[in-house]
């Protein structure tokens, strides 16, 4: 029997983010100005598209920022699992070098008592060792700067809080950083796919973040969370069987 992993709260979150992109959990600094989300006062909407399949729904928004920078958000939701994921592109569409782009990050907050971060460390000296950290007692900081995503640390995290939790993932970036801290019952997660990015773009040059995944689950149980993640990954990420092979 296939378990039902639908999540009405996650569904509402996805709808709220697409209806008010100023609240989107993404920020960066451009030309010395800090931008949180994609508010209408700063980001001119150039185009938006929507695509639905049997398993997912993807919305893509293309914005203009200042005169030369084009920013594209690709935001996908999997309704059978309540999983959201996003990637952001930056492109210089002008004729001169862009201004400085830096401090690019995704930030999520979670409200619930007794937050505990679980996962595995990376390879080499850590040999994928398991860990569990009570975030009410200490903050957690992960940094991968070797150019390989799973050297020493591993960019997949299981955050338990309240009566549920969330699987959080930073896609396969060469360098990345993740921070977790809790104050009272609010836990903040900050993720960077290039942790010290500070650059400008040549005319026509385009760069992107890694894929950020937010997969909330509704039952605080490690086996439940593992089965939830495994079901989504197999169903929505692995190549489908070729009926003609």
mmCIF file of C-alpha atoms in Angstrom:
data_model
loop_
_atom_site.group_PDB
_atom_site.id
_atom_site.type_symbol
_atom_site.label_atom_id
_atom_site.label_comp_id
_atom_site.label_asym_id
_atom_site.label_seq_id
_atom_site.Cartn_x
_atom_site.Cartn_y
_atom_site.Cartn_z
ATOM 1 C CA UNK A 1 0.000 0.000 0.000
ATOM 2 C CA UNK A 2 1.343 3.423 -0.967
ATOM 3 C CA UNK A 3 1.384 5.920 1.900
ATOM 4 C CA UNK A 4 -0.285 9.309 1.447
ATOM 5 C CA UNK A 5 2.327 12.055 1.872
ATOM 6 C CA UNK A 6 0.191 15.011 0.762
ATOM 7 C CA UNK A 7 0.764 18.059 2.943
ATOM 8 C CA UNK A 8 -1.879 20.862 2.955
ATOM 9 C CA UNK A 9 0.437 23.216 4.875
ATOM 10 C CA UNK A 10 3.184 22.768 2.285
ATOM 11 C CA UNK A 11 0.627 23.341 -0.469
ATOM 12 C CA UNK A 12 -0.439 26.639 1.113
ATOM 13 C CA UNK A 13 3.200 27.695 1.465
ATOM 14 C CA UNK A 14 3.872 27.103 -2.225
ATOM 15 C CA UNK A 15 0.763 29.053 -3.251
ATOM 16 C CA UNK A 16 1.615 31.940 -0.911
ATOM 17 C CA UNK A 17 5.152 32.175 -2.289
ATOM 18 C CA UNK A 18 3.988 32.286 -5.908
ATOM 19 C CA UNK A 19 1.283 34.849 -5.139
ATOM 20 C CA UNK A 20 3.649 37.184 -3.264
ATOM 21 C CA UNK A 21 7.221 36.731 -4.472
ATOM 22 C CA UNK A 22 8.449 39.462 -2.132
ATOM 23 C CA UNK A 23 8.254 36.780 0.587
ATOM 24 C CA UNK A 24 10.299 34.224 -1.331
ATOM 25 C CA UNK A 25 13.097 32.801 0.900
ATOM 26 C CA UNK A 26 15.962 34.011 -1.281
ATOM 27 C CA UNK A 27 18.215 37.035 -0.962
ATOM 28 C CA UNK A 28 21.334 38.570 -2.446
ATOM 29 C CA UNK A 29 23.310 41.803 -2.615
ATOM 30 C CA UNK A 30 23.736 43.586 -5.947
ATOM 31 C CA UNK A 31 25.542 46.886 -6.385
ATOM 32 C CA UNK A 32 25.682 47.197 -2.600
ATOM 33 C CA UNK A 33 21.886 46.874 -2.223
ATOM 34 C CA UNK A 34 20.369 43.980 -0.259
ATOM 35 C CA UNK A 35 17.338 42.313 -1.885
ATOM 36 C CA UNK A 36 14.998 39.958 0.006
ATOM 37 C CA UNK A 37 12.644 38.021 -2.239
ATOM 38 C CA UNK A 38 11.483 39.411 -5.574
ATOM 39 C CA UNK A 39 9.292 42.388 -4.701
ATOM 40 C CA UNK A 40 7.492 44.364 -7.418
ATOM 41 C CA UNK A 41 9.064 47.633 -6.310
ATOM 42 C CA UNK A 42 12.523 46.423 -7.397
ATOM 43 C CA UNK A 43 11.971 43.545 -9.823
ATOM 44 C CA UNK A 44 10.290 44.232 -13.155
ATOM 45 C CA UNK A 45 8.488 41.102 -14.378
ATOM 46 C CA UNK A 46 9.574 40.316 -17.929
ATOM 47 C CA UNK A 47 7.793 36.983 -18.334
ATOM 48 C CA UNK A 48 6.214 34.117 -16.399
ATOM 49 C CA UNK A 49 5.413 30.583 -17.506
ATOM 50 C CA UNK A 50 3.721 27.582 -15.920
ATOM 51 C CA UNK A 51 4.045 23.897 -16.736
ATOM 52 C CA UNK A 52 2.200 20.983 -15.131
ATOM 53 C CA UNK A 53 2.810 17.262 -15.400
ATOM 54 C CA UNK A 54 1.279 14.312 -13.573
ATOM 55 C CA UNK A 55 3.873 14.677 -10.815
ATOM 56 C CA UNK A 56 4.874 18.324 -10.564
ATOM 57 C CA UNK A 57 4.021 21.924 -11.206
ATOM 58 C CA UNK A 58 6.707 24.413 -12.272
ATOM 59 C CA UNK A 59 6.479 28.178 -12.345
ATOM 60 C CA UNK A 60 9.253 30.237 -13.927
ATOM 61 C CA UNK A 61 9.571 33.986 -13.440
ATOM 62 C CA UNK A 62 12.000 36.229 -15.315
ATOM 63 C CA UNK A 63 12.734 39.672 -13.829
ATOM 64 C CA UNK A 64 14.735 42.724 -14.752
ATOM 65 C CA UNK A 65 16.788 44.372 -12.014
ATOM 66 C CA UNK A 66 18.394 47.747 -12.642
ATOM 67 C CA UNK A 67 19.308 48.091 -16.328
ATOM 68 C CA UNK A 68 21.557 45.127 -17.013
ATOM 69 C CA UNK A 69 20.756 42.246 -14.658
ATOM 70 C CA UNK A 70 18.135 39.629 -15.499
ATOM 71 C CA UNK A 71 17.088 37.279 -12.692
ATOM 72 C CA UNK A 72 15.165 34.059 -13.339
ATOM 73 C CA UNK A 73 13.472 31.948 -10.651
ATOM 74 C CA UNK A 74 12.435 28.364 -11.431
ATOM 75 C CA UNK A 75 10.119 27.082 -8.691
ATOM 76 C CA UNK A 76 8.738 23.515 -8.721
ATOM 77 C CA UNK A 77 6.195 21.838 -6.449
ATOM 78 C CA UNK A 78 5.343 18.130 -6.095
ATOM 79 C CA UNK A 79 1.733 17.970 -4.793
ATOM 80 C CA UNK A 80 1.762 14.267 -3.859
ATOM 81 C CA UNK A 81 4.636 14.909 -1.412
ATOM 82 C CA UNK A 82 4.497 18.595 -0.482
ATOM 83 C CA UNK A 83 8.072 19.110 -1.715
ATOM 84 C CA UNK A 84 9.274 22.409 -3.181
ATOM 85 C CA UNK A 85 12.543 23.161 -4.984
ATOM 86 C CA UNK A 86 14.034 26.228 -6.654
ATOM 87 C CA UNK A 87 16.975 27.480 -8.690
ATOM 88 C CA UNK A 88 17.884 31.093 -9.496
ATOM 89 C CA UNK A 89 19.790 32.350 -12.560
ATOM 90 C CA UNK A 90 21.590 35.694 -12.956
ATOM 91 C CA UNK A 91 22.372 37.025 -16.443
ATOM 92 C CA UNK A 92 23.997 40.212 -17.683
ATOM 93 C CA UNK A 93 21.853 41.307 -20.619
ATOM 94 C CA UNK A 94 23.610 44.677 -20.981
ATOM 95 C CA UNK A 95 26.635 45.791 -22.951
ATOM 96 C CA UNK A 96 28.914 46.612 -19.992
ATOM 97 C CA UNK A 97 30.208 44.610 -17.056
ATOM 98 C CA UNK A 98 27.587 44.219 -14.344
ATOM 99 C CA UNK A 99 27.892 45.564 -10.840
ATOM 100 C CA UNK A 100 29.043 43.288 -8.004
ATOM 101 C CA UNK A 101 26.805 40.321 -7.100
ATOM 102 C CA UNK A 102 27.366 38.730 -3.681
ATOM 103 C CA UNK A 103 25.892 37.113 -0.564
ATOM 104 C CA UNK A 104 23.475 34.857 -2.467
ATOM 105 C CA UNK A 105 21.479 32.648 -0.099
ATOM 106 C CA UNK A 106 18.236 30.820 0.658
ATOM 107 C CA UNK A 107 16.856 31.253 4.186
ATOM 108 C CA UNK A 108 13.993 29.342 5.810
ATOM 109 C CA UNK A 109 12.556 29.532 9.326
ATOM 110 C CA UNK A 110 10.704 26.811 11.227
ATOM 111 C CA UNK A 111 8.579 27.133 14.359
ATOM 112 C CA UNK A 112 8.384 24.205 16.757
ATOM 113 C CA UNK A 113 9.810 23.010 20.031
ATOM 114 C CA UNK A 114 12.892 20.841 20.574
ATOM 115 C CA UNK A 115 14.616 21.289 17.191
ATOM 116 C CA UNK A 116 17.143 18.540 16.439
ATOM 117 C CA UNK A 117 19.311 18.366 13.331
ATOM 118 C CA UNK A 118 20.138 14.890 12.033
ATOM 119 C CA UNK A 119 22.128 13.629 9.089
ATOM 120 C CA UNK A 120 25.424 12.164 7.973
ATOM 121 C CA UNK A 121 28.812 13.756 7.462
ATOM 122 C CA UNK A 122 30.771 13.433 4.229
ATOM 123 C CA UNK A 123 33.485 11.099 3.090
ATOM 124 C CA UNK A 124 37.265 11.045 3.745
ATOM 125 C CA UNK A 125 37.963 11.315 7.479
ATOM 126 C CA UNK A 126 34.276 11.367 8.417
ATOM 127 C CA UNK A 127 33.296 8.203 6.523
ATOM 128 C CA UNK A 128 29.627 9.295 6.394
ATOM 129 C CA UNK A 129 29.342 9.287 10.180
ATOM 130 C CA UNK A 130 25.849 9.958 11.556
ATOM 131 C CA UNK A 131 25.116 12.906 13.821
ATOM 132 C CA UNK A 132 22.214 14.346 15.842
ATOM 133 C CA UNK A 133 22.503 17.853 17.331
ATOM 134 C CA UNK A 134 20.137 19.552 19.762
ATOM 135 C CA UNK A 135 19.894 23.060 18.283
ATOM 136 C CA UNK A 136 18.666 24.506 21.572
ATOM 137 C CA UNK A 137 22.145 23.792 22.974
ATOM 138 C CA UNK A 138 24.416 24.676 20.062
ATOM 139 C CA UNK A 139 24.428 26.146 16.575
ATOM 140 C CA UNK A 140 25.595 24.099 13.602
ATOM 141 C CA UNK A 141 27.794 25.349 10.770
ATOM 142 C CA UNK A 142 28.773 23.272 7.728
ATOM 143 C CA UNK A 143 31.281 24.379 5.100
ATOM 144 C CA UNK A 144 32.432 22.544 1.989
ATOM 145 C CA UNK A 145 35.219 24.336 0.120
ATOM 146 C CA UNK A 146 37.136 21.499 -1.559
ATOM 147 C CA UNK A 147 35.265 21.690 -4.863
ATOM 148 C CA UNK A 148 33.438 18.401 -4.265
ATOM 149 C CA UNK A 149 30.050 18.475 -2.588
ATOM 150 C CA UNK A 150 30.439 15.489 -0.248
ATOM 151 C CA UNK A 151 34.052 15.881 0.877
ATOM 152 C CA UNK A 152 34.042 15.987 4.705
ATOM 153 C CA UNK A 153 30.447 17.295 4.931
ATOM 154 C CA UNK A 154 27.220 16.242 3.202
ATOM 155 C CA UNK A 155 24.573 18.738 1.925
ATOM 156 C CA UNK A 156 21.454 16.757 2.983
ATOM 157 C CA UNK A 157 19.852 17.575 6.345
ATOM 158 C CA UNK A 158 16.955 16.271 8.423
ATOM 159 C CA UNK A 159 15.584 18.959 10.733
ATOM 160 C CA UNK A 160 13.117 17.676 13.326
ATOM 161 C CA UNK A 161 10.999 20.246 15.175
ATOM 162 C CA UNK A 162 7.599 20.295 16.866
ATOM 163 C CA UNK A 163 5.484 17.389 15.648
ATOM 164 C CA UNK A 164 7.176 17.051 12.254
ATOM 165 C CA UNK A 165 10.230 18.174 10.358
ATOM 166 C CA UNK A 166 11.818 18.901 6.990
ATOM 167 C CA UNK A 167 14.452 17.401 4.732
ATOM 168 C CA UNK A 168 16.653 20.212 3.386
ATOM 169 C CA UNK A 169 19.092 19.836 0.516
ATOM 170 C CA UNK A 170 21.648 21.946 -1.304
ATOM 171 C CA UNK A 171 22.230 20.619 -4.816
ATOM 172 C CA UNK A 172 25.552 19.306 -6.063
ATOM 173 C CA UNK A 173 27.603 22.517 -5.820
ATOM 174 C CA UNK A 174 31.379 22.511 -5.684
ATOM 175 C CA UNK A 175 31.304 24.725 -2.607
ATOM 176 C CA UNK A 176 28.435 25.288 -0.203
ATOM 177 C CA UNK A 177 27.626 26.401 3.308
ATOM 178 C CA UNK A 178 24.723 25.701 5.680
ATOM 179 C CA UNK A 179 23.952 27.240 9.063
ATOM 180 C CA UNK A 180 21.347 26.200 11.639
ATOM 181 C CA UNK A 181 20.502 28.164 14.774
ATOM 182 C CA UNK A 182 17.524 28.194 17.139
ATOM 183 C CA UNK A 183 16.129 30.871 19.423
ATOM 184 C CA UNK A 184 13.135 30.004 21.584
ATOM 185 C CA UNK A 185 11.027 27.842 19.223
ATOM 186 C CA UNK A 186 12.211 29.405 15.943
ATOM 187 C CA UNK A 187 14.942 27.666 13.933
ATOM 188 C CA UNK A 188 16.695 29.471 11.078
ATOM 189 C CA UNK A 189 18.360 27.639 8.201
ATOM 190 C CA UNK A 190 20.645 29.542 5.820
ATOM 191 C CA UNK A 191 22.052 27.855 2.720
ATOM 192 C CA UNK A 192 24.555 29.051 0.131
ATOM 193 C CA UNK A 193 25.574 27.051 -2.929
ATOM 194 C CA UNK A 194 28.708 29.176 -3.418
ATOM 195 C CA UNK A 195 29.454 30.304 0.095
ATOM 196 C CA UNK A 196 31.737 33.274 -0.640
ATOM 197 C CA UNK A 197 30.444 34.390 -4.049
ATOM 198 C CA UNK A 198 31.466 37.936 -4.949
ATOM 199 C CA UNK A 199 31.663 38.570 -8.650
ATOM 200 C CA UNK A 200 30.542 40.573 -11.650
ATOM 201 C CA UNK A 201 29.166 39.277 -14.936
ATOM 202 C CA UNK A 202 30.509 40.047 -18.385
ATOM 203 C CA UNK A 203 27.966 41.026 -21.069
ATOM 204 C CA UNK A 204 26.029 37.875 -21.988
ATOM 205 C CA UNK A 205 27.413 35.900 -19.036
ATOM 206 C CA UNK A 206 24.962 33.802 -16.998
ATOM 207 C CA UNK A 207 25.373 31.916 -13.719
ATOM 208 C CA UNK A 208 23.024 29.927 -11.484
ATOM 209 C CA UNK A 209 22.656 28.711 -7.947
ATOM 210 C CA UNK A 210 22.459 25.072 -7.028
ATOM 211 C CA UNK A 211 19.027 23.510 -6.597
ATOM 212 C CA UNK A 212 17.548 24.130 -3.129
ATOM 213 C CA UNK A 213 15.053 21.538 -1.858
ATOM 214 C CA UNK A 214 12.509 22.031 0.939
ATOM 215 C CA UNK A 215 10.699 18.796 1.822
ATOM 216 C CA UNK A 216 8.531 19.176 4.961
ATOM 217 C CA UNK A 217 6.980 16.105 6.556
ATOM 218 C CA UNK A 218 4.140 15.793 9.051
ATOM 219 C CA UNK A 219 5.189 13.102 11.532
ATOM 220 C CA UNK A 220 8.218 13.400 13.806
ATOM 221 C CA UNK A 221 9.625 9.965 13.264
ATOM 222 C CA UNK A 222 12.988 9.229 11.666
ATOM 223 C CA UNK A 223 11.777 6.115 9.838
ATOM 224 C CA UNK A 224 8.747 8.011 8.511
ATOM 225 C CA UNK A 225 10.983 10.836 7.293
ATOM 226 C CA UNK A 226 13.360 8.404 5.572
ATOM 227 C CA UNK A 227 10.497 6.608 3.812
ATOM 228 C CA UNK A 228 8.945 9.946 2.789
ATOM 229 C CA UNK A 229 12.216 11.136 1.275
ATOM 230 C CA UNK A 230 12.922 7.806 -0.405
ATOM 231 C CA UNK A 231 9.425 7.661 -1.932
ATOM 232 C CA UNK A 232 9.687 11.180 -3.365
ATOM 233 C CA UNK A 233 13.198 10.628 -4.676
ATOM 234 C CA UNK A 234 12.357 7.353 -6.416
ATOM 235 C CA UNK A 235 9.016 8.570 -7.763
ATOM 236 C CA UNK A 236 10.025 12.037 -8.932
ATOM 237 C CA UNK A 237 13.796 12.035 -9.502
ATOM 238 C CA UNK A 238 15.069 8.680 -10.737
ATOM 239 C CA UNK A 239 14.732 7.954 -14.461
ATOM 240 C CA UNK A 240 11.479 6.216 -15.301
ATOM 241 C CA UNK A 241 11.518 2.713 -16.713
ATOM 242 C CA UNK A 242 11.643 2.665 -20.498
ATOM 243 C CA UNK A 243 8.707 0.477 -21.659
ATOM 244 C CA UNK A 244 10.446 -0.093 -25.007
ATOM 245 C CA UNK A 245 13.792 -1.292 -23.667
#
